[in-house]
Tab-separated table of C-alpha atoms in Angstrom:
chain	number	residue	atom	x	y	z
A	988	UNK	CA	-85.033	95.760	54.589
A	989	UNK	CA	-86.575	92.791	52.809
A	990	UNK	CA	-89.522	92.640	55.197
A	991	UNK	CA	-90.594	96.215	54.528
A	992	UNK	CA	-90.492	95.650	50.776
A	993	UNK	CA	-92.522	92.442	51.142
A	994	UNK	CA	-95.067	94.048	53.482
A	995	UNK	CA	-95.474	97.058	51.211
A	996	UNK	CA	-95.974	94.762	48.202
A	997	UNK	CA	-98.655	92.890	50.172
A	998	UNK	CA	-100.359	96.236	50.878
A	999	UNK	CA	-100.106	97.126	47.183
A	1000	UNK	CA	-101.755	93.831	46.213
A	1001	UNK	CA	-104.560	94.465	48.716
A	1002	UNK	CA	-104.912	98.087	47.509
A	1003	UNK	CA	-105.481	97.047	43.890
A	1004	UNK	CA	-108.933	95.723	44.844
A	1005	UNK	CA	-109.662	97.952	47.866
A	1006	UNK	CA	-112.646	100.284	48.219
A	1007	UNK	CA	-111.108	103.735	47.690
A	1008	UNK	CA	-114.303	105.752	48.155
A	1009	UNK	CA	-113.372	107.124	51.607
A	1010	UNK	CA	-110.413	109.323	52.554
A	1011	UNK	CA	-107.858	107.287	54.479
A	1012	UNK	CA	-108.856	104.029	52.762
A	1013	UNK	CA	-105.182	103.045	52.730
A	1014	UNK	CA	-105.198	102.284	56.450
A	1015	UNK	CA	-108.163	99.895	56.116
A	1016	UNK	CA	-105.543	97.288	55.212
A	1017	UNK	CA	-105.779	94.562	57.894
A	1018	UNK	CA	-101.997	94.540	58.537
A	1019	UNK	CA	-101.650	98.339	58.477
A	1020	UNK	CA	-100.212	98.698	61.999
A	1021	UNK	CA	-97.607	96.045	61.262
A	1022	UNK	CA	-96.630	97.835	58.038
A	1023	UNK	CA	-96.208	101.154	59.889
A	1024	UNK	CA	-94.155	99.554	62.690
A	1025	UNK	CA	-91.881	97.956	60.091
A	1026	UNK	CA	-91.478	101.298	58.285
A	1027	UNK	CA	-90.523	102.982	61.584
A	1028	UNK	CA	-87.995	100.251	62.273
A	1029	UNK	CA	-86.482	100.787	58.805
A	1030	UNK	CA	-86.316	104.556	59.355
A	1031	UNK	CA	-84.371	104.238	62.580
A	1032	UNK	CA	-81.764	101.730	61.385
A	1033	UNK	CA	-78.246	102.955	60.639
A	1034	UNK	CA	-77.449	103.530	56.962
A	1035	UNK	CA	-80.666	102.321	55.298
A	1036	UNK	CA	-80.114	100.990	51.782
A	1037	UNK	CA	-81.413	102.687	48.649
A	1038	UNK	CA	-84.189	100.072	48.526
A	1039	UNK	CA	-85.127	100.701	52.183
A	1040	UNK	CA	-85.438	104.410	51.453
A	1041	UNK	CA	-87.597	103.692	48.402
A	1042	UNK	CA	-90.101	101.708	50.497
A	1043	UNK	CA	-89.986	104.075	53.473
A	1044	UNK	CA	-90.862	106.842	50.998
A	1045	UNK	CA	-93.793	104.833	49.614
A	1046	UNK	CA	-95.035	104.207	53.165
A	1047	UNK	CA	-94.943	107.951	53.940
A	1048	UNK	CA	-96.931	108.645	50.790
A	1049	UNK	CA	-99.684	106.140	51.607
A	1050	UNK	CA	-99.925	107.253	55.252
A	1051	UNK	CA	-100.468	110.945	54.457
A	1052	UNK	CA	-104.081	110.903	55.642
A	1053	UNK	CA	-103.316	109.985	59.271
A	1054	UNK	CA	-99.632	111.081	59.175
A	1055	UNK	CA	-98.527	108.159	61.355
A	1056	UNK	CA	-94.912	108.177	60.227
A	1057	UNK	CA	-94.683	111.973	60.299
A	1058	UNK	CA	-96.060	112.045	63.849
A	1059	UNK	CA	-93.486	109.462	64.947
A	1060	UNK	CA	-90.608	111.455	63.442
A	1061	UNK	CA	-91.757	114.714	65.105
A	1062	UNK	CA	-90.967	112.992	68.420
A	1063	UNK	CA	-87.764	111.305	67.165
A	1064	UNK	CA	-86.161	113.823	64.826
A	1065	UNK	CA	-82.516	113.109	65.657
A	1066	UNK	CA	-82.506	109.342	65.002
A	1067	UNK	CA	-84.529	109.918	61.816
A	1068	UNK	CA	-82.635	112.969	60.580
A	1069	UNK	CA	-80.798	111.266	57.696
A	1070	UNK	CA	-83.945	109.677	56.316
A	1071	UNK	CA	-85.867	112.946	56.702
A	1072	UNK	CA	-83.167	114.702	54.676
A	1073	UNK	CA	-83.443	112.032	51.950
A	1074	UNK	CA	-87.236	112.241	51.851
A	1075	UNK	CA	-87.148	115.946	50.928
A	1076	UNK	CA	-86.113	114.619	47.495
A	1077	UNK	CA	-89.079	112.235	47.257
A	1078	UNK	CA	-90.914	112.012	43.942
A	1079	UNK	CA	-94.204	111.900	45.893
A	1080	UNK	CA	-95.787	115.230	46.933
A	1081	UNK	CA	-97.704	113.254	49.601
A	1082	UNK	CA	-94.353	112.452	51.226
A	1083	UNK	CA	-92.737	115.859	50.748
A	1084	UNK	CA	-95.475	117.968	52.329
A	1085	UNK	CA	-95.366	115.797	55.457
A	1086	UNK	CA	-91.579	116.095	55.608
A	1087	UNK	CA	-91.847	119.894	55.453
A	1088	UNK	CA	-94.434	119.775	58.232
A	1089	UNK	CA	-92.039	117.703	60.395
A	1090	UNK	CA	-89.072	119.988	59.667
A	1091	UNK	CA	-90.918	122.817	61.414
A	1092	UNK	CA	-90.316	120.816	64.635
A	1093	UNK	CA	-86.581	120.370	63.973
A	1094	UNK	CA	-85.537	123.829	65.159
A	1095	UNK	CA	-82.780	125.748	63.380
A	1096	UNK	CA	-81.329	122.667	61.700
A	1097	UNK	CA	-84.516	122.249	59.665
A	1098	UNK	CA	-84.341	125.779	58.277
A	1099	UNK	CA	-82.070	125.089	55.288
A	1100	UNK	CA	-84.264	122.238	54.037
A	1101	UNK	CA	-87.408	124.326	54.494
A	1102	UNK	CA	-85.913	127.159	52.460
A	1103	UNK	CA	-85.271	124.664	49.670
A	1104	UNK	CA	-88.902	123.598	50.088
A	1105	UNK	CA	-89.975	127.129	49.110
A	1106	UNK	CA	-88.848	126.151	45.598
A	1107	UNK	CA	-90.925	122.936	45.524
A	1108	UNK	CA	-92.735	122.464	42.217
A	1109	UNK	CA	-95.911	121.375	44.039
A	1110	UNK	CA	-97.845	124.382	45.401
A	1111	UNK	CA	-99.242	122.509	48.425
A	1112	UNK	CA	-95.757	121.264	49.377
A	1113	UNK	CA	-94.370	124.781	48.965
A	1114	UNK	CA	-97.110	126.160	51.219
A	1115	UNK	CA	-96.383	123.581	53.917
A	1116	UNK	CA	-92.689	124.515	53.759
A	1117	UNK	CA	-93.600	128.200	54.167
A	1118	UNK	CA	-95.892	127.526	57.141
A	1119	UNK	CA	-93.234	125.389	58.831
A	1120	UNK	CA	-90.675	128.123	58.296
A	1121	UNK	CA	-93.073	130.488	60.106
A	1122	UNK	CA	-92.640	128.289	63.207
A	1123	UNK	CA	-88.904	129.051	63.132
A	1124	UNK	CA	-89.475	132.830	62.951
A	1125	UNK	CA	-86.601	133.474	60.533
A	1126	UNK	CA	-84.672	136.739	60.719
A	1127	UNK	CA	-85.575	137.554	57.116
A	1128	UNK	CA	-89.331	136.983	57.598
A	1129	UNK	CA	-90.010	140.307	55.862
A	1130	UNK	CA	-88.183	139.298	52.689
A	1131	UNK	CA	-89.812	135.847	52.626
A	1132	UNK	CA	-93.282	137.367	53.102
A	1133	UNK	CA	-92.574	139.826	50.297
A	1134	UNK	CA	-91.693	136.917	48.042
A	1135	UNK	CA	-95.109	135.285	48.429
A	1136	UNK	CA	-97.581	138.028	49.311
A	1137	UNK	CA	-98.525	138.493	45.651
A	1138	UNK	CA	-98.138	134.860	44.616
A	1139	UNK	CA	-100.647	133.759	41.917
A	1140	UNK	CA	-101.824	130.988	44.294
A	1141	UNK	CA	-104.282	132.489	46.814
A	1142	UNK	CA	-103.375	129.815	49.385
A	1143	UNK	CA	-99.722	130.915	49.208
A	1144	UNK	CA	-100.844	134.513	49.766
A	1145	UNK	CA	-102.857	133.313	52.757
A	1146	UNK	CA	-99.810	131.474	54.164
A	1147	UNK	CA	-97.632	134.546	53.589
A	1148	UNK	CA	-99.827	136.418	56.105
A	1149	UNK	CA	-98.375	134.209	58.845
A	1150	UNK	CA	-94.845	135.135	57.744
A	1151	UNK	CA	-95.829	138.837	57.768
A	1152	UNK	CA	-97.053	138.320	61.342
A	1153	UNK	CA	-93.730	136.873	62.597
A	1154	UNK	CA	-91.717	139.716	61.042
A	1155	UNK	CA	-92.527	141.730	64.215
A	1156	UNK	CA	-92.136	144.903	62.167
A	1157	UNK	CA	-95.261	146.977	62.839
A	1158	UNK	CA	-94.731	149.345	59.911
A	1159	UNK	CA	-94.281	146.435	57.516
A	1160	UNK	CA	-97.270	144.584	59.032
A	1161	UNK	CA	-99.531	147.616	58.542
A	1162	UNK	CA	-98.327	148.098	54.976
A	1163	UNK	CA	-98.958	144.431	54.133
A	1164	UNK	CA	-102.343	144.530	55.822
A	1165	UNK	CA	-103.446	147.400	53.555
A	1166	UNK	CA	-102.128	145.551	50.510
A	1167	UNK	CA	-103.821	142.260	51.407
A	1168	UNK	CA	-107.133	143.916	52.237
A	1169	UNK	CA	-107.336	144.614	48.497
A	1170	UNK	CA	-106.869	140.922	47.616
A	1171	UNK	CA	-109.269	139.454	45.057
A	1172	UNK	CA	-110.043	136.473	47.336
A	1173	UNK	CA	-112.392	136.898	50.309
A	1174	UNK	CA	-110.675	134.477	52.694
A	1175	UNK	CA	-107.318	136.219	52.148
A	1176	UNK	CA	-108.936	139.600	52.938
A	1177	UNK	CA	-110.638	138.152	56.002
A	1178	UNK	CA	-107.339	136.819	57.411
A	1179	UNK	CA	-105.542	140.067	56.522
A	1180	UNK	CA	-107.980	141.855	58.884
A	1181	UNK	CA	-106.312	139.999	61.792
A	1182	UNK	CA	-102.860	141.427	61.032
A	1183	UNK	CA	-101.679	143.815	63.696
A	1184	UNK	CA	-104.253	142.464	66.184
A	1185	UNK	CA	-102.924	141.524	69.649
């Protein structure tokens, strides 16, 4: 979609001299709303071209602070399914983590993509995939929790607590609680205290 490319390039030109001192500076662009509307239009067209996908991806990445495109897709998953699938392969972590967040709202059909997200090279993206998978309460929650409960990244260990919780296996939950109460990081121990609570 030529217009999306042109509008993104205009944003890029503006961004080169923009004040980037505040989070969310990207949306200070005067034509921001128009850019987002054009990106949504591109996402919902049939068979977007490779170039369309490239610029939709860039728009997701720059809108990660307010998640405008992600929020739209949460409400319109079916018409945006193909593009969502393509965006899981984005080179931008700022796009991928939002896509994993959205996939948690896709029900069972999002599960396969979220499981692939557990292999994401970016730790924040991987954590968002894990937390979205929690929403789907997978049958193998125990095994997934086991995979991450001793992860070197303390935030992944924290996220694994939510997967322990949805396992609904009280013996396993108690065992994991005891393990996590020994964690080296205070906020992991603090959250572990809530395991097994009603």
